[in-house]
Short mmCIF file of C-alpha atoms in Angstrom, two decimals:
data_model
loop_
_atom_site.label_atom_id
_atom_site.label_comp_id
_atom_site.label_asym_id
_atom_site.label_seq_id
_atom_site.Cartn_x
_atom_site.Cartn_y
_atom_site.Cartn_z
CA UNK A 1 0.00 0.00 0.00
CA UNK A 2 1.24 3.36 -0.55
CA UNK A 3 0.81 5.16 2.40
CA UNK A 4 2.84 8.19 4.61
CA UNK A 5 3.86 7.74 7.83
CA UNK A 6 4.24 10.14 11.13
CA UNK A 7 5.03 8.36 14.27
CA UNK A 8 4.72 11.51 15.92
CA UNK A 9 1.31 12.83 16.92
CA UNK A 10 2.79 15.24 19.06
CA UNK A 11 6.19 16.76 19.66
CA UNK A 12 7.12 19.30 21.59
CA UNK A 13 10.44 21.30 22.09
CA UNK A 14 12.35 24.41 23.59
CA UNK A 15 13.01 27.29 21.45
CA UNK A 16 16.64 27.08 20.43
CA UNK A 17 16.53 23.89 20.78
CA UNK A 18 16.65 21.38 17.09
CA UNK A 19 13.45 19.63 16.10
CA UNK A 20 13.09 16.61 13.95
CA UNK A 21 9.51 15.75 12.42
CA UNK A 22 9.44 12.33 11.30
CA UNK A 23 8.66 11.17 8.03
CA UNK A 24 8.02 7.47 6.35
CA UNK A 25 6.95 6.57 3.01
CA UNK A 26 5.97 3.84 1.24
CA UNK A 27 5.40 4.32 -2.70
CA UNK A 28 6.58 1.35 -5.96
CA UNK A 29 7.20 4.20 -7.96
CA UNK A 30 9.56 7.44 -7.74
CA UNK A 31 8.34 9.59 -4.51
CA UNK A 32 7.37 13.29 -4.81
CA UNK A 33 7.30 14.54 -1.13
CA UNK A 34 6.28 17.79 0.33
CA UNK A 35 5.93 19.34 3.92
CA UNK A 36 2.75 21.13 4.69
CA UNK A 37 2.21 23.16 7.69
CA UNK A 38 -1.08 24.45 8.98
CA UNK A 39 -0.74 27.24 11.70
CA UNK A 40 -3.66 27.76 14.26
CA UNK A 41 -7.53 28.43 12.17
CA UNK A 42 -5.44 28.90 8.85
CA UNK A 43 -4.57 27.25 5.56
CA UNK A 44 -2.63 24.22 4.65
CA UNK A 45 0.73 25.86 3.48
CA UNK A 46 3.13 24.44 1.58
CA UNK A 47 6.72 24.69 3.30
CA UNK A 48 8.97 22.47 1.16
CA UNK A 49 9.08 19.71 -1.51
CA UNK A 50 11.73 17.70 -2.12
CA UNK A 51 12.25 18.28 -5.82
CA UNK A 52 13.23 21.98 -4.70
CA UNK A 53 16.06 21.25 -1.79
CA UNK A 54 14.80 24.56 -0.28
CA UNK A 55 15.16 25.63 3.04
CA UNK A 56 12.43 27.58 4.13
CA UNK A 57 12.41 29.16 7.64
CA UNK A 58 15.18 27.40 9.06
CA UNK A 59 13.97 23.76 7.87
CA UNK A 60 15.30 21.62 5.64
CA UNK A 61 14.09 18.08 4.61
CA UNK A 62 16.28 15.26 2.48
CA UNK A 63 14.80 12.40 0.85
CA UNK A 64 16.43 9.62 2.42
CA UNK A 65 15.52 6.32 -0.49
CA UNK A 66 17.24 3.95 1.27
CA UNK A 67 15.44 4.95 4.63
CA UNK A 68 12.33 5.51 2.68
CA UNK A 69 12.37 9.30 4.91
CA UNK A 70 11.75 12.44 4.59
CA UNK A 71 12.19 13.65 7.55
CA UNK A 72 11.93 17.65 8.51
CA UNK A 73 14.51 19.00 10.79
CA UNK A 74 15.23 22.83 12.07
CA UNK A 75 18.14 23.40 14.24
CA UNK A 76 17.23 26.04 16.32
CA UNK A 77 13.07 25.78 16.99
CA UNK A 78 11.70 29.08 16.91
CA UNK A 79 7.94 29.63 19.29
CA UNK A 80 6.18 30.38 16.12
CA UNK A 81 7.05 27.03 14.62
CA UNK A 82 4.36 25.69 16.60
CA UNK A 83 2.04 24.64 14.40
CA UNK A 84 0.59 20.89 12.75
CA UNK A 85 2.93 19.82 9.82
CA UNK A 86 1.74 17.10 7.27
CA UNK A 87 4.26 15.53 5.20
CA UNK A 88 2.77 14.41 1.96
CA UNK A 89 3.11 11.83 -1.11
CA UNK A 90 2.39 12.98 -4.51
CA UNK A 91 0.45 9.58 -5.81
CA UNK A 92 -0.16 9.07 -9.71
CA UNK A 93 -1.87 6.83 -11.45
CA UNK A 94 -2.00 8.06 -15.04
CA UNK A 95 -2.83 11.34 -15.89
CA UNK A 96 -3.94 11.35 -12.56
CA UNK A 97 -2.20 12.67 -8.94
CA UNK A 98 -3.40 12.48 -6.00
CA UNK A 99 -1.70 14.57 -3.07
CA UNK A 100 -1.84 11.68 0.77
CA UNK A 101 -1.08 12.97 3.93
CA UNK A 102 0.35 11.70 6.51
CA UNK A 103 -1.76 11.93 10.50
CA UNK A 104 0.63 15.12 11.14
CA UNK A 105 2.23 16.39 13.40
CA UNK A 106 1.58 18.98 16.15
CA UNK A 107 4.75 20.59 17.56
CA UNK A 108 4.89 23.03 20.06
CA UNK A 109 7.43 25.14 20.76
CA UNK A 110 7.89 26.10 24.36
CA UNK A 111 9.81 29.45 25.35
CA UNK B 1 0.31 35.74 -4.83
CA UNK B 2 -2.48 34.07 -6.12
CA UNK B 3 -4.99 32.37 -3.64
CA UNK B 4 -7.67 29.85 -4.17
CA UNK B 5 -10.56 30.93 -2.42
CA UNK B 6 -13.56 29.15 -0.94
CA UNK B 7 -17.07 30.44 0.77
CA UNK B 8 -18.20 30.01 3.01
CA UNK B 9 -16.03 29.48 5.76
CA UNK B 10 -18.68 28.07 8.12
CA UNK B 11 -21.58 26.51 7.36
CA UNK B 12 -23.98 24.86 9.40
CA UNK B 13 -26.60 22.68 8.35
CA UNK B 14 -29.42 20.32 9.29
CA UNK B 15 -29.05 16.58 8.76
CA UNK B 16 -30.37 15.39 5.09
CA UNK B 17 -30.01 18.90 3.99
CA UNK B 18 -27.84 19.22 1.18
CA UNK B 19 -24.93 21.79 0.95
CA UNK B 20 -22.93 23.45 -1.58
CA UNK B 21 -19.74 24.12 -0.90
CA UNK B 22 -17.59 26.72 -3.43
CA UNK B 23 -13.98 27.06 -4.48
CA UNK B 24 -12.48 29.83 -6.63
CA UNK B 25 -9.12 28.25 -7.92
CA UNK B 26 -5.74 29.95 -9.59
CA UNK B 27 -7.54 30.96 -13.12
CA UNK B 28 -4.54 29.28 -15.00
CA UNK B 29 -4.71 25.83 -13.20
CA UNK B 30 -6.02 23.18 -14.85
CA UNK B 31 -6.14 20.00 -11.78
CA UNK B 32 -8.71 20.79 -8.76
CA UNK B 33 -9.18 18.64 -5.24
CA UNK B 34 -10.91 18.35 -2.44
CA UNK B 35 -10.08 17.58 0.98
CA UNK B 36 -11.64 17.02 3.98
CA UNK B 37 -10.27 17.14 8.00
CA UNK B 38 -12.40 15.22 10.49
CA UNK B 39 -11.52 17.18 13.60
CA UNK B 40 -8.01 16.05 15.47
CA UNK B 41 -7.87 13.12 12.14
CA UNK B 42 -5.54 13.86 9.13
CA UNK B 43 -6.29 15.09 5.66
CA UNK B 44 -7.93 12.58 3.23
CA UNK B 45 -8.33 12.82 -0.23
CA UNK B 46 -11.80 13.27 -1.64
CA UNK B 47 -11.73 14.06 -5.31
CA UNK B 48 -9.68 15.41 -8.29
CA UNK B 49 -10.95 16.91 -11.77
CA UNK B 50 -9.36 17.89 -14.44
CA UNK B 51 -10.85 18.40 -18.08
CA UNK B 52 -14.17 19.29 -17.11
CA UNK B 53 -14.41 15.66 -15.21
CA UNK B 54 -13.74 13.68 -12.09
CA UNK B 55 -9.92 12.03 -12.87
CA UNK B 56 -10.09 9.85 -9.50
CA UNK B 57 -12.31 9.61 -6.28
CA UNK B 58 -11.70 7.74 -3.05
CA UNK B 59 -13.84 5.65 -0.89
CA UNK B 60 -15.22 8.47 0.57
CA UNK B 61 -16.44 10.10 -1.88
CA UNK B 62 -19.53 8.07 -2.73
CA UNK B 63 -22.95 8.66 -4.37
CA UNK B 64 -23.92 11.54 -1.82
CA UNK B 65 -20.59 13.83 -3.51
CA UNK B 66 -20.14 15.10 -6.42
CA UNK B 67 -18.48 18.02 -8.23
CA UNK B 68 -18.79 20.45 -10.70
CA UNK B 69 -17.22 23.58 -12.11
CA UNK B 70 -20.63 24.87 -13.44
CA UNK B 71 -18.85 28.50 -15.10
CA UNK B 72 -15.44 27.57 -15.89
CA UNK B 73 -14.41 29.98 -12.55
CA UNK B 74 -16.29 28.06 -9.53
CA UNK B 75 -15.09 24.50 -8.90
CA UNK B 76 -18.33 23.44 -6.61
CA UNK B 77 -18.72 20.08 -4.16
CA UNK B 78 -22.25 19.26 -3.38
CA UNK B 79 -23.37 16.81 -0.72
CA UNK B 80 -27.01 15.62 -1.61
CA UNK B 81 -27.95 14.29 2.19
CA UNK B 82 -25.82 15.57 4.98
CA UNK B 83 -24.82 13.25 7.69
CA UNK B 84 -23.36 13.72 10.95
CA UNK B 85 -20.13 12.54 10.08
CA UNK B 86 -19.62 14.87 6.95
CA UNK B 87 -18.76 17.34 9.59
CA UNK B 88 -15.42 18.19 8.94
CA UNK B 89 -13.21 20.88 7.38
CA UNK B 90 -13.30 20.47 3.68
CA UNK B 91 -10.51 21.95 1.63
CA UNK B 92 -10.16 23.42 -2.33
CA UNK B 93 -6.87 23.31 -4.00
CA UNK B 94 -5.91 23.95 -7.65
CA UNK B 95 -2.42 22.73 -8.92
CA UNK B 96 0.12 23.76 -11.15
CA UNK B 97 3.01 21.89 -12.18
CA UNK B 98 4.29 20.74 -8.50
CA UNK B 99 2.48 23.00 -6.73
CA UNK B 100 -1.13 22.76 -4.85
CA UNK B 101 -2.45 25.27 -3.57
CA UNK B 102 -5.25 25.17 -1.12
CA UNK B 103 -7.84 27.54 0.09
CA UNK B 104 -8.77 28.33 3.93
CA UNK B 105 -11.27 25.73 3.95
CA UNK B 106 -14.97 25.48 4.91
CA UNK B 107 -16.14 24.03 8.15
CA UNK B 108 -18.86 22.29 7.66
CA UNK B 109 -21.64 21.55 10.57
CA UNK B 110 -24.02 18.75 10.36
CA UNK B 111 -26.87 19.02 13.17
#
């Protein structure tokens, strides 16, 4: 089955401290992977894919194929990370794709 | 930056009603989906179009859904007979290329 995977429901750090969301995939074909944050009553946002090797605000993500990973990580965790983060499969199946989620995330950053 | 919008942002409705729920995608994207978040469960995939027609559906989305984009602007999900468990958020997003965009969402009610 092709499926994401966060073992973390909930995470929670100091600020300046590094954060690592977890990430797990399972997919036959070649993965597309983004990160997705969703800050308190607003919008799923998209915060990285993996095609890009971007860093945006501080975090980075590699795709790991041996690991099947994709794990997020920040080194220094600022208070407004805190926020639910959904790491994400692109799925296709002809002309069709098909964006899965994984459960998410929540981390909180404490001061 | 361009936004995909969606109305309204609440509704609340009686059981067995039916609802309407509206999405304005990015004018020059040609794939739209919808999503829906059960409160504290994880985004699932409804629905995607493209071409005027319905590319792939999941389970969920059985003979109580469908779609339209009745005006070539609106991209519209209708749910013939509410139940209480279509209470959820339900989320828009058009896609270009790699990236999907989603709107704020709609928070649906079912009474």
């Amino acid at each position: 089955a092709q499926r994401v995977t966060q073992p973390e429901k909930l995470l929670s750090v100091f600020k300046g401290a590094p954060v690592e969301l977890k990430c797990n995939y399972s997919y036959s074909g070649s993965p597309e992977l983004f990160w997705y944050v969703q800050y308190s009553r607003q919008r799923l946002q998209l915060l990285l894919r993996h095609i890009s090797r971007e860093s945006i605000k501080g975090f980075t993500a590699d795709l790991n194929k041996g690991e099947t990973s994709f794990h997020l990580k920040k080194p220094f965790a600022q208070e407004e990370d805190s926020a639910m983060y959904y790491c994400a499969l692109v799925i296709s199946s002809g002309s069709a794709r098909q964006l899965t989620f994984g459960s998410g995330t929540q981390l909180t950053v404490l001061p | 930056e361009p936004e995909v919008t969606q109305t309204p942002s609440h509704q609340v409705t009686q059981m067995g009603q039916e609802v309407i729920l509206r999405c304005v995608p990015i004018s020059n994207h040609l794939y739209f989906y919808w999503y829906r978040q059960i409160l504290g469960q994880k985004v699932e995939f409804l629905v995607s179009f493209y071409n005027n027609e319905i590319s792939e559906k999941s389970e969920i989305f059985d003979d109580q859904f469908s779609v339209e984009r009745p005006d070539g602007s609106n991209f519209t999900l209708k749910i013939r007979s509410t139940k209480l468990e279509d209470s959820a958020m339900y989320f828009c997003a058009s896609v270009a290329n790699y990236g999907y965009t989603f709107g704020s969402g709609t928070r649906l009610t079912v009474v």
